[in-house]
Amino acid sequence: MTEALDAMLLIRAYEQQLIAARQPGHCSSLGQEACAVGVVQALGPHDLIVSNHRNAGHLLARGLAPAQLLAEVQAGRALHVTAQSLGVVLTSPSTGAGLGVAPGVALAQKLGAQPEGITAVFFGDGAACQGVFHEAVNLAATWRLPVLFVCENNQWQGDVHRRETMPGEFIADWVQGHGLAVEVVDGNDVQAVHLAATAAVAQIRSNGRPCLLELVTYRQRGHCEPDEPGCACGSEHAHWLRRDPIQREARRLQLGSDDLAHREALARERLGSAT
């Protein structure tokens, strides 16, 4: 029952270590752990992942050793990480670039030796405001490609709030005309994310058609470390902190503060022994 919580705690401990070290160039996904864990744990061993510049959660949830990821970060390659043995095809540092790659990856799966595999591509609401998003969705729908589009709608596009660039609340509204199955999910509820992702993966395997999950979440840090989250107003930040995915899952599991602190210590210990 605590597998998802422990995975989120490891990601959180890793991110906090880099924040404390003021590691430059790291794009934190602190607060978005439920998105990574809920989706990645719904994927199978033959499924592939295309990640973005907020990649730590996706990579660690897939099983990449923290020491390997930390070494890439310290070498200045945090935004270019791949893990072919784990099915992580690439991490793209350019906003939306992974969307242009994902249909090709899925086509190779469909025509290749692993037609049962799907491609999960992670992107943010900022990338969804670019033309490549619509091109990728159109191609995946037209060619019936096994793509799971995962939009981590974290409210902020760099230092610009999504309300300044989007006419509505949800990206999902934009793609229904392409015939995609879409679902908007509370991205700070790891169980809800996992259930939705499991259903979407099963649907893609069954009919070969792409799906979109929009995970409504919140980035608790600035755009790129060591920036503080200075753009958000205090009330917005406080609202989302009350909906922190780790605290919510701990409450669901009825863990007391001492139990949670113990599991947090175990995550830090695991991280320390790995690095």
mmCIF file with all atom_site columns, C-alpha atoms in Angstrom, residues 52-268:
data_model
loop_
_atom_site.group_PDB
_atom_site.id
_atom_site.type_symbol
_atom_site.label_atom_id
_atom_site.label_alt_id
_atom_site.label_comp_id
_atom_site.label_asym_id
_atom_site.label_entity_id
_atom_site.label_seq_id
_atom_site.pdbx_PDB_ins_code
_atom_site.Cartn_x
_atom_site.Cartn_y
_atom_site.Cartn_z
_atom_site.occupancy
_atom_site.B_iso_or_equiv
_atom_site.pdbx_formal_charge
_atom_site.auth_seq_id
_atom_site.auth_comp_id
_atom_site.auth_asym_id
_atom_site.auth_atom_id
_atom_site.pdbx_PDB_model_num
ATOM 1   C CA . ASN A 1 52  ? 10.844  16.723 -20.580 1.00 0.00 ? 52  ASN A CA 1
ATOM 2   C CA . HIS A 1 53  ? 13.037  19.159 -18.667 1.00 0.00 ? 53  HIS A CA 1
ATOM 3   C CA . ARG A 1 54  ? 11.305  18.269 -15.369 1.00 0.00 ? 54  ARG A CA 1
ATOM 4   C CA . ASN A 1 55  ? 12.453  14.695 -15.639 1.00 0.00 ? 55  ASN A CA 1
ATOM 5   C CA . ALA A 1 56  ? 13.651  13.577 -12.192 1.00 0.00 ? 56  ALA A CA 1
ATOM 6   C CA . GLY A 1 57  ? 10.311  12.147 -11.109 1.00 0.00 ? 57  GLY A CA 1
ATOM 7   C CA . HIS A 1 58  ? 9.792   10.219 -14.339 1.00 0.00 ? 58  HIS A CA 1
ATOM 8   C CA . LEU A 1 59  ? 13.298  8.742  -14.260 1.00 0.00 ? 59  LEU A CA 1
ATOM 9   C CA . LEU A 1 60  ? 13.344  7.793  -10.591 1.00 0.00 ? 60  LEU A CA 1
ATOM 10  C CA . ALA A 1 61  ? 9.831   6.344  -10.744 1.00 0.00 ? 61  ALA A CA 1
ATOM 11  C CA . ARG A 1 62  ? 10.978  4.180  -13.661 1.00 0.00 ? 62  ARG A CA 1
ATOM 12  C CA . GLY A 1 63  ? 13.821  2.810  -11.564 1.00 0.00 ? 63  GLY A CA 1
ATOM 13  C CA . LEU A 1 64  ? 16.875  4.857  -12.498 1.00 0.00 ? 64  LEU A CA 1
ATOM 14  C CA . ALA A 1 65  ? 19.409  4.807  -9.657  1.00 0.00 ? 65  ALA A CA 1
ATOM 15  C CA . PRO A 1 66  ? 19.607  8.212  -7.928  1.00 0.00 ? 66  PRO A CA 1
ATOM 16  C CA . ALA A 1 67  ? 23.417  8.084  -8.157  1.00 0.00 ? 67  ALA A CA 1
ATOM 17  C CA . GLN A 1 68  ? 23.251  7.824  -11.943 1.00 0.00 ? 68  GLN A CA 1
ATOM 18  C CA . LEU A 1 69  ? 20.864  10.730 -12.224 1.00 0.00 ? 69  LEU A CA 1
ATOM 19  C CA . LEU A 1 70  ? 22.864  12.851 -9.803  1.00 0.00 ? 70  LEU A CA 1
ATOM 20  C CA . ALA A 1 71  ? 26.039  12.196 -11.793 1.00 0.00 ? 71  ALA A CA 1
ATOM 21  C CA . GLU A 1 72  ? 24.348  13.462 -14.942 1.00 0.00 ? 72  GLU A CA 1
ATOM 22  C CA . VAL A 1 73  ? 23.139  16.577 -13.137 1.00 0.00 ? 73  VAL A CA 1
ATOM 23  C CA . GLN A 1 74  ? 26.562  17.361 -11.699 1.00 0.00 ? 74  GLN A CA 1
ATOM 24  C CA . ALA A 1 75  ? 28.106  16.915 -15.130 1.00 0.00 ? 75  ALA A CA 1
ATOM 25  C CA . GLY A 1 76  ? 25.695  19.498 -16.531 1.00 0.00 ? 76  GLY A CA 1
ATOM 26  C CA . ARG A 1 77  ? 23.590  16.990 -18.444 1.00 0.00 ? 77  ARG A CA 1
ATOM 27  C CA . ALA A 1 78  ? 20.429  17.060 -16.335 1.00 0.00 ? 78  ALA A CA 1
ATOM 28  C CA . LEU A 1 79  ? 18.286  17.995 -19.334 1.00 0.00 ? 79  LEU A CA 1
ATOM 29  C CA . HIS A 1 80  ? 19.667  15.342 -21.683 1.00 0.00 ? 80  HIS A CA 1
ATOM 30  C CA . VAL A 1 81  ? 19.228  12.133 -19.688 1.00 0.00 ? 81  VAL A CA 1
ATOM 31  C CA . THR A 1 82  ? 18.275  8.872  -21.369 1.00 0.00 ? 82  THR A CA 1
ATOM 32  C CA . ALA A 1 83  ? 17.977  5.397  -19.869 1.00 0.00 ? 83  ALA A CA 1
ATOM 33  C CA . GLN A 1 84  ? 17.551  3.004  -22.750 1.00 0.00 ? 84  GLN A CA 1
ATOM 34  C CA . SER A 1 85  ? 17.543  -0.103 -20.540 1.00 0.00 ? 85  SER A CA 1
ATOM 35  C CA . LEU A 1 86  ? 14.535  1.321  -18.676 1.00 0.00 ? 86  LEU A CA 1
ATOM 36  C CA . GLY A 1 87  ? 12.706  2.424  -21.804 1.00 0.00 ? 87  GLY A CA 1
ATOM 37  C CA . VAL A 1 88  ? 13.372  6.141  -21.307 1.00 0.00 ? 88  VAL A CA 1
ATOM 38  C CA . VAL A 1 89  ? 14.038  7.206  -24.874 1.00 0.00 ? 89  VAL A CA 1
ATOM 39  C CA . LEU A 1 90  ? 15.080  10.778 -24.171 1.00 0.00 ? 90  LEU A CA 1
ATOM 40  C CA . THR A 1 91  ? 14.758  13.878 -22.092 1.00 0.00 ? 91  THR A CA 1
ATOM 41  C CA . SER A 1 92  ? 14.317  17.007 -24.147 1.00 0.00 ? 92  SER A CA 1
ATOM 42  C CA . PRO A 1 93  ? 15.471  20.350 -22.745 1.00 0.00 ? 93  PRO A CA 1
ATOM 43  C CA . SER A 1 94  ? 13.422  22.260 -25.334 1.00 0.00 ? 94  SER A CA 1
ATOM 44  C CA . THR A 1 95  ? 9.824   22.900 -24.368 1.00 0.00 ? 95  THR A CA 1
ATOM 45  C CA . GLY A 1 96  ? 7.548   20.694 -26.448 1.00 0.00 ? 96  GLY A CA 1
ATOM 46  C CA . ALA A 1 97  ? 10.329  18.979 -28.396 1.00 0.00 ? 97  ALA A CA 1
ATOM 47  C CA . GLY A 1 98  ? 9.439   15.587 -26.960 1.00 0.00 ? 98  GLY A CA 1
ATOM 48  C CA . LEU A 1 99  ? 5.972   15.918 -28.461 1.00 0.00 ? 99  LEU A CA 1
ATOM 49  C CA . GLY A 1 100 ? 7.494   15.996 -31.926 1.00 0.00 ? 100 GLY A CA 1
ATOM 50  C CA . VAL A 1 101 ? 9.445   12.809 -31.218 1.00 0.00 ? 101 VAL A CA 1
ATOM 51  C CA . ALA A 1 102 ? 6.775   10.714 -29.496 1.00 0.00 ? 102 ALA A CA 1
ATOM 52  C CA . PRO A 1 103 ? 4.660   9.850  -32.594 1.00 0.00 ? 103 PRO A CA 1
ATOM 53  C CA . GLY A 1 104 ? 7.772   8.564  -34.353 1.00 0.00 ? 104 GLY A CA 1
ATOM 54  C CA . VAL A 1 105 ? 8.709   6.446  -31.339 1.00 0.00 ? 105 VAL A CA 1
ATOM 55  C CA . ALA A 1 106 ? 5.176   5.024  -31.210 1.00 0.00 ? 106 ALA A CA 1
ATOM 56  C CA . LEU A 1 107 ? 5.208   4.309  -34.952 1.00 0.00 ? 107 LEU A CA 1
ATOM 57  C CA . ALA A 1 108 ? 8.451   2.364  -34.544 1.00 0.00 ? 108 ALA A CA 1
ATOM 58  C CA . GLN A 1 109 ? 6.804   0.352  -31.768 1.00 0.00 ? 109 GLN A CA 1
ATOM 59  C CA . LYS A 1 110 ? 3.711   -0.306 -33.845 1.00 0.00 ? 110 LYS A CA 1
ATOM 60  C CA . LEU A 1 111 ? 5.712   -1.509 -36.863 1.00 0.00 ? 111 LEU A CA 1
ATOM 61  C CA . GLY A 1 112 ? 8.502   -3.174 -34.899 1.00 0.00 ? 112 GLY A CA 1
ATOM 62  C CA . ALA A 1 113 ? 9.066   -6.167 -32.687 1.00 0.00 ? 113 ALA A CA 1
ATOM 63  C CA . GLN A 1 114 ? 7.047   -4.832 -29.731 1.00 0.00 ? 114 GLN A CA 1
ATOM 64  C CA . PRO A 1 115 ? 3.655   -3.843 -31.128 1.00 0.00 ? 115 PRO A CA 1
ATOM 65  C CA . GLU A 1 116 ? 2.126   -4.299 -27.680 1.00 0.00 ? 116 GLU A CA 1
ATOM 66  C CA . GLY A 1 117 ? 4.172   -1.380 -26.300 1.00 0.00 ? 117 GLY A CA 1
ATOM 67  C CA . ILE A 1 118 ? 2.980   2.189  -25.985 1.00 0.00 ? 118 ILE A CA 1
ATOM 68  C CA . THR A 1 119 ? 4.785   5.533  -25.754 1.00 0.00 ? 119 THR A CA 1
ATOM 69  C CA . ALA A 1 120 ? 4.084   7.862  -22.844 1.00 0.00 ? 120 ALA A CA 1
ATOM 70  C CA . VAL A 1 121 ? 5.140   11.454 -23.471 1.00 0.00 ? 121 VAL A CA 1
ATOM 71  C CA . PHE A 1 122 ? 5.237   13.938 -20.593 1.00 0.00 ? 122 PHE A CA 1
ATOM 72  C CA . PHE A 1 123 ? 4.834   17.671 -21.221 1.00 0.00 ? 123 PHE A CA 1
ATOM 73  C CA . GLY A 1 124 ? 3.538   20.749 -19.473 1.00 0.00 ? 124 GLY A CA 1
ATOM 74  C CA . ASP A 1 125 ? 0.789   23.253 -20.151 1.00 0.00 ? 125 ASP A CA 1
ATOM 75  C CA . GLY A 1 126 ? 3.400   25.565 -21.687 1.00 0.00 ? 126 GLY A CA 1
ATOM 76  C CA . ALA A 1 127 ? 4.301   22.962 -24.313 1.00 0.00 ? 127 ALA A CA 1
ATOM 77  C CA . ALA A 1 128 ? 0.592   22.434 -25.009 1.00 0.00 ? 128 ALA A CA 1
ATOM 78  C CA . CYS A 1 129 ? 0.390   26.075 -26.096 1.00 0.00 ? 129 CYS A CA 1
ATOM 79  C CA . GLN A 1 130 ? 2.811   25.392 -28.937 1.00 0.00 ? 130 GLN A CA 1
ATOM 80  C CA . GLY A 1 131 ? 1.971   24.207 -32.425 1.00 0.00 ? 131 GLY A CA 1
ATOM 81  C CA . VAL A 1 132 ? 3.932   20.981 -32.059 1.00 0.00 ? 132 VAL A CA 1
ATOM 82  C CA . PHE A 1 133 ? 1.368   19.731 -29.539 1.00 0.00 ? 133 PHE A CA 1
ATOM 83  C CA . HIS A 1 134 ? -1.457  19.963 -32.049 1.00 0.00 ? 134 HIS A CA 1
ATOM 84  C CA . GLU A 1 135 ? 0.711   18.461 -34.787 1.00 0.00 ? 135 GLU A CA 1
ATOM 85  C CA . ALA A 1 136 ? 1.606   15.503 -32.586 1.00 0.00 ? 136 ALA A CA 1
ATOM 86  C CA . VAL A 1 137 ? -1.992  14.913 -31.505 1.00 0.00 ? 137 VAL A CA 1
ATOM 87  C CA . ASN A 1 138 ? -3.236  15.149 -35.089 1.00 0.00 ? 138 ASN A CA 1
ATOM 88  C CA . LEU A 1 139 ? -0.636  12.703 -36.390 1.00 0.00 ? 139 LEU A CA 1
ATOM 89  C CA . ALA A 1 140 ? -1.143  10.230 -33.542 1.00 0.00 ? 140 ALA A CA 1
ATOM 90  C CA . ALA A 1 141 ? -4.914  10.272 -34.040 1.00 0.00 ? 141 ALA A CA 1
ATOM 91  C CA . THR A 1 142 ? -4.739  10.040 -37.832 1.00 0.00 ? 142 THR A CA 1
ATOM 92  C CA . TRP A 1 143 ? -2.210  7.209  -37.872 1.00 0.00 ? 143 TRP A CA 1
ATOM 93  C CA . ARG A 1 144 ? -3.712  5.476  -34.818 1.00 0.00 ? 144 ARG A CA 1
ATOM 94  C CA . LEU A 1 145 ? -0.472  5.509  -32.877 1.00 0.00 ? 145 LEU A CA 1
ATOM 95  C CA . PRO A 1 146 ? -0.204  4.077  -29.350 1.00 0.00 ? 146 PRO A CA 1
ATOM 96  C CA . VAL A 1 147 ? 0.655   7.324  -27.578 1.00 0.00 ? 147 VAL A CA 1
ATOM 97  C CA . LEU A 1 148 ? -0.318  8.314  -24.051 1.00 0.00 ? 148 LEU A CA 1
ATOM 98  C CA . PHE A 1 149 ? -0.105  12.098 -23.919 1.00 0.00 ? 149 PHE A CA 1
ATOM 99  C CA . VAL A 1 150 ? 0.475   13.162 -20.304 1.00 0.00 ? 150 VAL A CA 1
ATOM 100 C CA . CYS A 1 151 ? 0.051   16.872 -19.673 1.00 0.00 ? 151 CYS A CA 1
ATOM 101 C CA . GLU A 1 152 ? 1.322   17.908 -16.250 1.00 0.00 ? 152 GLU A CA 1
ATOM 102 C CA . ASN A 1 153 ? -0.642  21.135 -15.976 1.00 0.00 ? 153 ASN A CA 1
ATOM 103 C CA . ASN A 1 154 ? 1.324   22.759 -13.148 1.00 0.00 ? 154 ASN A CA 1
ATOM 104 C CA . GLN A 1 155 ? -0.199  26.254 -13.547 1.00 0.00 ? 155 GLN A CA 1
ATOM 105 C CA . TRP A 1 156 ? 3.054   27.971 -14.548 1.00 0.00 ? 156 TRP A CA 1
ATOM 106 C CA . GLN A 1 157 ? 4.808   28.262 -17.896 1.00 0.00 ? 157 GLN A CA 1
ATOM 107 C CA . GLY A 1 158 ? 8.273   29.360 -16.924 1.00 0.00 ? 158 GLY A CA 1
ATOM 108 C CA . ASP A 1 159 ? 7.543   32.560 -15.006 1.00 0.00 ? 159 ASP A CA 1
ATOM 109 C CA . VAL A 1 160 ? 4.196   33.176 -16.715 1.00 0.00 ? 160 VAL A CA 1
ATOM 110 C CA . HIS A 1 161 ? 0.911   31.938 -15.262 1.00 0.00 ? 161 HIS A CA 1
ATOM 111 C CA . ARG A 1 162 ? -1.136  29.781 -17.599 1.00 0.00 ? 162 ARG A CA 1
ATOM 112 C CA . ARG A 1 163 ? -4.067  32.229 -17.373 1.00 0.00 ? 163 ARG A CA 1
ATOM 113 C CA . GLU A 1 164 ? -1.989  34.678 -19.395 1.00 0.00 ? 164 GLU A CA 1
ATOM 114 C CA . THR A 1 165 ? -1.593  32.223 -22.285 1.00 0.00 ? 165 THR A CA 1
ATOM 115 C CA . MET A 1 166 ? -4.705  30.009 -22.197 1.00 0.00 ? 166 MET A CA 1
ATOM 116 C CA . PRO A 1 167 ? -8.323  31.048 -22.800 1.00 0.00 ? 167 PRO A CA 1
ATOM 117 C CA . GLY A 1 168 ? -9.727  28.205 -20.695 1.00 0.00 ? 168 GLY A CA 1
ATOM 118 C CA . GLU A 1 169 ? -8.855  26.012 -17.761 1.00 0.00 ? 169 GLU A CA 1
ATOM 119 C CA . PHE A 1 170 ? -7.934  22.760 -19.445 1.00 0.00 ? 170 PHE A CA 1
ATOM 120 C CA . ILE A 1 171 ? -5.769  21.545 -22.312 1.00 0.00 ? 171 ILE A CA 1
ATOM 121 C CA . ALA A 1 172 ? -8.102  18.561 -22.682 1.00 0.00 ? 172 ALA A CA 1
ATOM 122 C CA . ASP A 1 173 ? -10.756 20.797 -24.259 1.00 0.00 ? 173 ASP A CA 1
ATOM 123 C CA . TRP A 1 174 ? -8.450  21.476 -27.210 1.00 0.00 ? 174 TRP A CA 1
ATOM 124 C CA . VAL A 1 175 ? -8.006  17.896 -28.430 1.00 0.00 ? 175 VAL A CA 1
ATOM 125 C CA . GLN A 1 176 ? -11.466 16.388 -28.332 1.00 0.00 ? 176 GLN A CA 1
ATOM 126 C CA . GLY A 1 177 ? -12.018 17.469 -31.928 1.00 0.00 ? 177 GLY A CA 1
ATOM 127 C CA . HIS A 1 178 ? -9.267  15.067 -32.919 1.00 0.00 ? 178 HIS A CA 1
ATOM 128 C CA . GLY A 1 179 ? -11.281 12.204 -31.484 1.00 0.00 ? 179 GLY A CA 1
ATOM 129 C CA . LEU A 1 180 ? -8.955  11.480 -28.582 1.00 0.00 ? 180 LEU A CA 1
ATOM 130 C CA . ALA A 1 181 ? -10.206 9.990  -25.372 1.00 0.00 ? 181 ALA A CA 1
ATOM 131 C CA . VAL A 1 182 ? -9.302  12.513 -22.674 1.00 0.00 ? 182 VAL A CA 1
ATOM 132 C CA . GLU A 1 183 ? -9.525  12.687 -18.907 1.00 0.00 ? 183 GLU A CA 1
ATOM 133 C CA . VAL A 1 184 ? -8.745  15.509 -16.502 1.00 0.00 ? 184 VAL A CA 1
ATOM 134 C CA . VAL A 1 185 ? -7.393  14.141 -13.235 1.00 0.00 ? 185 VAL A CA 1
ATOM 135 C CA . ASP A 1 186 ? -6.375  15.558 -9.877  1.00 0.00 ? 186 ASP A CA 1
ATOM 136 C CA . GLY A 1 187 ? -2.622  15.352 -10.400 1.00 0.00 ? 187 GLY A CA 1
ATOM 137 C CA . ASN A 1 188 ? -1.916  15.633 -6.668  1.00 0.00 ? 188 ASN A CA 1
ATOM 138 C CA . ASP A 1 189 ? -3.786  12.413 -5.910  1.00 0.00 ? 189 ASP A CA 1
ATOM 139 C CA . VAL A 1 190 ? -1.441  9.546  -6.769  1.00 0.00 ? 190 VAL A CA 1
ATOM 140 C CA . GLN A 1 191 ? -4.168  6.912  -6.584  1.00 0.00 ? 191 GLN A CA 1
ATOM 141 C CA . ALA A 1 192 ? -6.459  8.843  -8.919  1.00 0.00 ? 192 ALA A CA 1
ATOM 142 C CA . VAL A 1 193 ? -3.586  9.342  -11.361 1.00 0.00 ? 193 VAL A CA 1
ATOM 143 C CA . HIS A 1 194 ? -2.691  5.668  -11.245 1.00 0.00 ? 194 HIS A CA 1
ATOM 144 C CA . LEU A 1 195 ? -6.268  4.523  -11.845 1.00 0.00 ? 195 LEU A CA 1
ATOM 145 C CA . ALA A 1 196 ? -6.698  6.883  -14.783 1.00 0.00 ? 196 ALA A CA 1
ATOM 146 C CA . ALA A 1 197 ? -3.328  5.949  -16.274 1.00 0.00 ? 197 ALA A CA 1
ATOM 147 C CA . THR A 1 198 ? -4.007  2.226  -15.897 1.00 0.00 ? 198 THR A CA 1
ATOM 148 C CA . ALA A 1 199 ? -7.330  2.605  -17.695 1.00 0.00 ? 199 ALA A CA 1
ATOM 149 C CA . ALA A 1 200 ? -5.787  4.738  -20.445 1.00 0.00 ? 200 ALA A CA 1
ATOM 150 C CA . VAL A 1 201 ? -2.927  2.285  -21.018 1.00 0.00 ? 201 VAL A CA 1
ATOM 151 C CA . ALA A 1 202 ? -5.381  -0.610 -21.240 1.00 0.00 ? 202 ALA A CA 1
ATOM 152 C CA . GLN A 1 203 ? -7.527  1.326  -23.709 1.00 0.00 ? 203 GLN A CA 1
ATOM 153 C CA . ILE A 1 204 ? -4.550  2.155  -25.924 1.00 0.00 ? 204 ILE A CA 1
ATOM 154 C CA . ARG A 1 205 ? -3.452  -1.482 -25.948 1.00 0.00 ? 205 ARG A CA 1
ATOM 155 C CA . SER A 1 206 ? -6.983  -2.554 -26.826 1.00 0.00 ? 206 SER A CA 1
ATOM 156 C CA . ASN A 1 207 ? -7.779  -0.191 -29.699 1.00 0.00 ? 207 ASN A CA 1
ATOM 157 C CA . GLY A 1 208 ? -4.411  1.268  -30.690 1.00 0.00 ? 208 GLY A CA 1
ATOM 158 C CA . ARG A 1 209 ? -5.691  4.819  -30.403 1.00 0.00 ? 209 ARG A CA 1
ATOM 159 C CA . PRO A 1 210 ? -3.938  7.612  -28.488 1.00 0.00 ? 210 PRO A CA 1
ATOM 160 C CA . CYS A 1 211 ? -5.282  9.052  -25.240 1.00 0.00 ? 211 CYS A CA 1
ATOM 161 C CA . LEU A 1 212 ? -4.613  12.206 -23.250 1.00 0.00 ? 212 LEU A CA 1
ATOM 162 C CA . LEU A 1 213 ? -4.423  12.571 -19.502 1.00 0.00 ? 213 LEU A CA 1
ATOM 163 C CA . GLU A 1 214 ? -4.355  16.083 -18.096 1.00 0.00 ? 214 GLU A CA 1
ATOM 164 C CA . LEU A 1 215 ? -2.984  16.027 -14.571 1.00 0.00 ? 215 LEU A CA 1
ATOM 165 C CA . VAL A 1 216 ? -3.813  19.211 -12.694 1.00 0.00 ? 216 VAL A CA 1
ATOM 166 C CA . THR A 1 217 ? -0.935  19.819 -10.307 1.00 0.00 ? 217 THR A CA 1
ATOM 167 C CA . TYR A 1 218 ? 1.384   22.535 -9.048  1.00 0.00 ? 218 TYR A CA 1
ATOM 168 C CA . ARG A 1 219 ? 5.095   23.259 -9.234  1.00 0.00 ? 219 ARG A CA 1
ATOM 169 C CA . GLN A 1 220 ? 6.174   24.363 -5.768  1.00 0.00 ? 220 GLN A CA 1
ATOM 170 C CA . ARG A 1 221 ? 9.539   25.738 -6.901  1.00 0.00 ? 221 ARG A CA 1
ATOM 171 C CA . GLY A 1 222 ? 10.677  28.340 -9.407  1.00 0.00 ? 222 GLY A CA 1
ATOM 172 C CA . HIS A 1 223 ? 11.199  27.592 -13.063 1.00 0.00 ? 223 HIS A CA 1
ATOM 173 C CA . CYS A 1 224 ? 14.836  26.549 -12.774 1.00 0.00 ? 224 CYS A CA 1
ATOM 174 C CA . GLU A 1 225 ? 17.019  26.127 -9.704  1.00 0.00 ? 225 GLU A CA 1
ATOM 175 C CA . PRO A 1 226 ? 18.121  27.942 -7.689  1.00 0.00 ? 226 PRO A CA 1
ATOM 176 C CA . ASP A 1 227 ? 15.139  30.243 -8.376  1.00 0.00 ? 227 ASP A CA 1
ATOM 177 C CA . GLU A 1 228 ? 12.622  30.599 -5.589  1.00 0.00 ? 228 GLU A CA 1
ATOM 178 C CA . PRO A 1 229 ? 8.897   30.431 -6.466  1.00 0.00 ? 229 PRO A CA 1
ATOM 179 C CA . GLY A 1 230 ? 8.656   34.197 -6.439  1.00 0.00 ? 230 GLY A CA 1
ATOM 180 C CA . CYS A 1 231 ? 6.012   34.735 -9.107  1.00 0.00 ? 231 CYS A CA 1
ATOM 181 C CA . ALA A 1 232 ? 3.077   33.067 -7.403  1.00 0.00 ? 232 ALA A CA 1
ATOM 182 C CA . CYS A 1 233 ? 1.005   35.015 -4.935  1.00 0.00 ? 233 CYS A CA 1
ATOM 183 C CA . GLY A 1 234 ? 1.091   33.785 -1.361  1.00 0.00 ? 234 GLY A CA 1
ATOM 184 C CA . SER A 1 235 ? -2.513  32.609 -1.293  1.00 0.00 ? 235 SER A CA 1
ATOM 185 C CA . GLU A 1 236 ? -2.071  30.487 -4.432  1.00 0.00 ? 236 GLU A CA 1
ATOM 186 C CA . HIS A 1 237 ? 1.087   28.903 -3.103  1.00 0.00 ? 237 HIS A CA 1
ATOM 187 C CA . ALA A 1 238 ? -0.530  28.199 0.282   1.00 0.00 ? 238 ALA A CA 1
ATOM 188 C CA . HIS A 1 239 ? -3.589  26.673 -1.402  1.00 0.00 ? 239 HIS A CA 1
ATOM 189 C CA . TRP A 1 240 ? -1.484  24.172 -3.292  1.00 0.00 ? 240 TRP A CA 1
ATOM 190 C CA . LEU A 1 241 ? 0.768   23.378 -0.348  1.00 0.00 ? 241 LEU A CA 1
ATOM 191 C CA . ARG A 1 242 ? -2.350  22.240 1.499   1.00 0.00 ? 242 ARG A CA 1
ATOM 192 C CA . ARG A 1 243 ? -2.898  19.812 -1.378  1.00 0.00 ? 243 ARG A CA 1
ATOM 193 C CA . ASP A 1 244 ? 0.659   18.456 -1.336  1.00 0.00 ? 244 ASP A CA 1
ATOM 194 C CA . PRO A 1 245 ? 0.551   14.952 -2.890  1.00 0.00 ? 245 PRO A CA 1
ATOM 195 C CA . ILE A 1 246 ? 2.744   13.315 -0.242  1.00 0.00 ? 246 ILE A CA 1
ATOM 196 C CA . GLN A 1 247 ? 0.740   14.695 2.660   1.00 0.00 ? 247 GLN A CA 1
ATOM 197 C CA . ARG A 1 248 ? -2.506  13.653 0.979   1.00 0.00 ? 248 ARG A CA 1
ATOM 198 C CA . GLU A 1 249 ? -1.343  10.099 0.432   1.00 0.00 ? 249 GLU A CA 1
ATOM 199 C CA . ALA A 1 250 ? -0.073  9.880  4.000   1.00 0.00 ? 250 ALA A CA 1
ATOM 200 C CA . ARG A 1 251 ? -3.507  10.950 5.240   1.00 0.00 ? 251 ARG A CA 1
ATOM 201 C CA . ARG A 1 252 ? -5.185  8.374  3.017   1.00 0.00 ? 252 ARG A CA 1
ATOM 202 C CA . LEU A 1 253 ? -2.951  5.681  4.489   1.00 0.00 ? 253 LEU A CA 1
ATOM 203 C CA . GLN A 1 254 ? -3.725  7.055  7.964   1.00 0.00 ? 254 GLN A CA 1
ATOM 204 C CA . LEU A 1 255 ? -0.059  7.530  8.748   1.00 0.00 ? 255 LEU A CA 1
ATOM 205 C CA . GLY A 1 256 ? 0.745   9.644  11.764  1.00 0.00 ? 256 GLY A CA 1
ATOM 206 C CA . SER A 1 257 ? 3.407   12.325 11.710  1.00 0.00 ? 257 SER A CA 1
ATOM 207 C CA . ASP A 1 258 ? 5.941   9.977  13.307  1.00 0.00 ? 258 ASP A CA 1
ATOM 208 C CA . ASP A 1 259 ? 5.264   7.245  10.742  1.00 0.00 ? 259 ASP A CA 1
ATOM 209 C CA . LEU A 1 260 ? 5.624   9.690  7.866   1.00 0.00 ? 260 LEU A CA 1
ATOM 210 C CA . ALA A 1 261 ? 8.811   11.135 9.339   1.00 0.00 ? 261 ALA A CA 1
ATOM 211 C CA . HIS A 1 262 ? 10.213  7.604  9.573   1.00 0.00 ? 262 HIS A CA 1
ATOM 212 C CA . ARG A 1 263 ? 9.454   6.910  5.928   1.00 0.00 ? 263 ARG A CA 1
ATOM 213 C CA . GLU A 1 264 ? 10.973  10.258 4.945   1.00 0.00 ? 264 GLU A CA 1
ATOM 214 C CA . ALA A 1 265 ? 14.134  9.302  6.839   1.00 0.00 ? 265 ALA A CA 1
ATOM 215 C CA . LEU A 1 266 ? 14.232  5.962  5.042   1.00 0.00 ? 266 LEU A CA 1
ATOM 216 C CA . ALA A 1 267 ? 13.976  7.756  1.685   1.00 0.00 ? 267 ALA A CA 1
ATOM 217 C CA . ARG A 1 268 ? 16.859  10.049 2.612   1.00 0.00 ? 268 ARG A CA 1
#
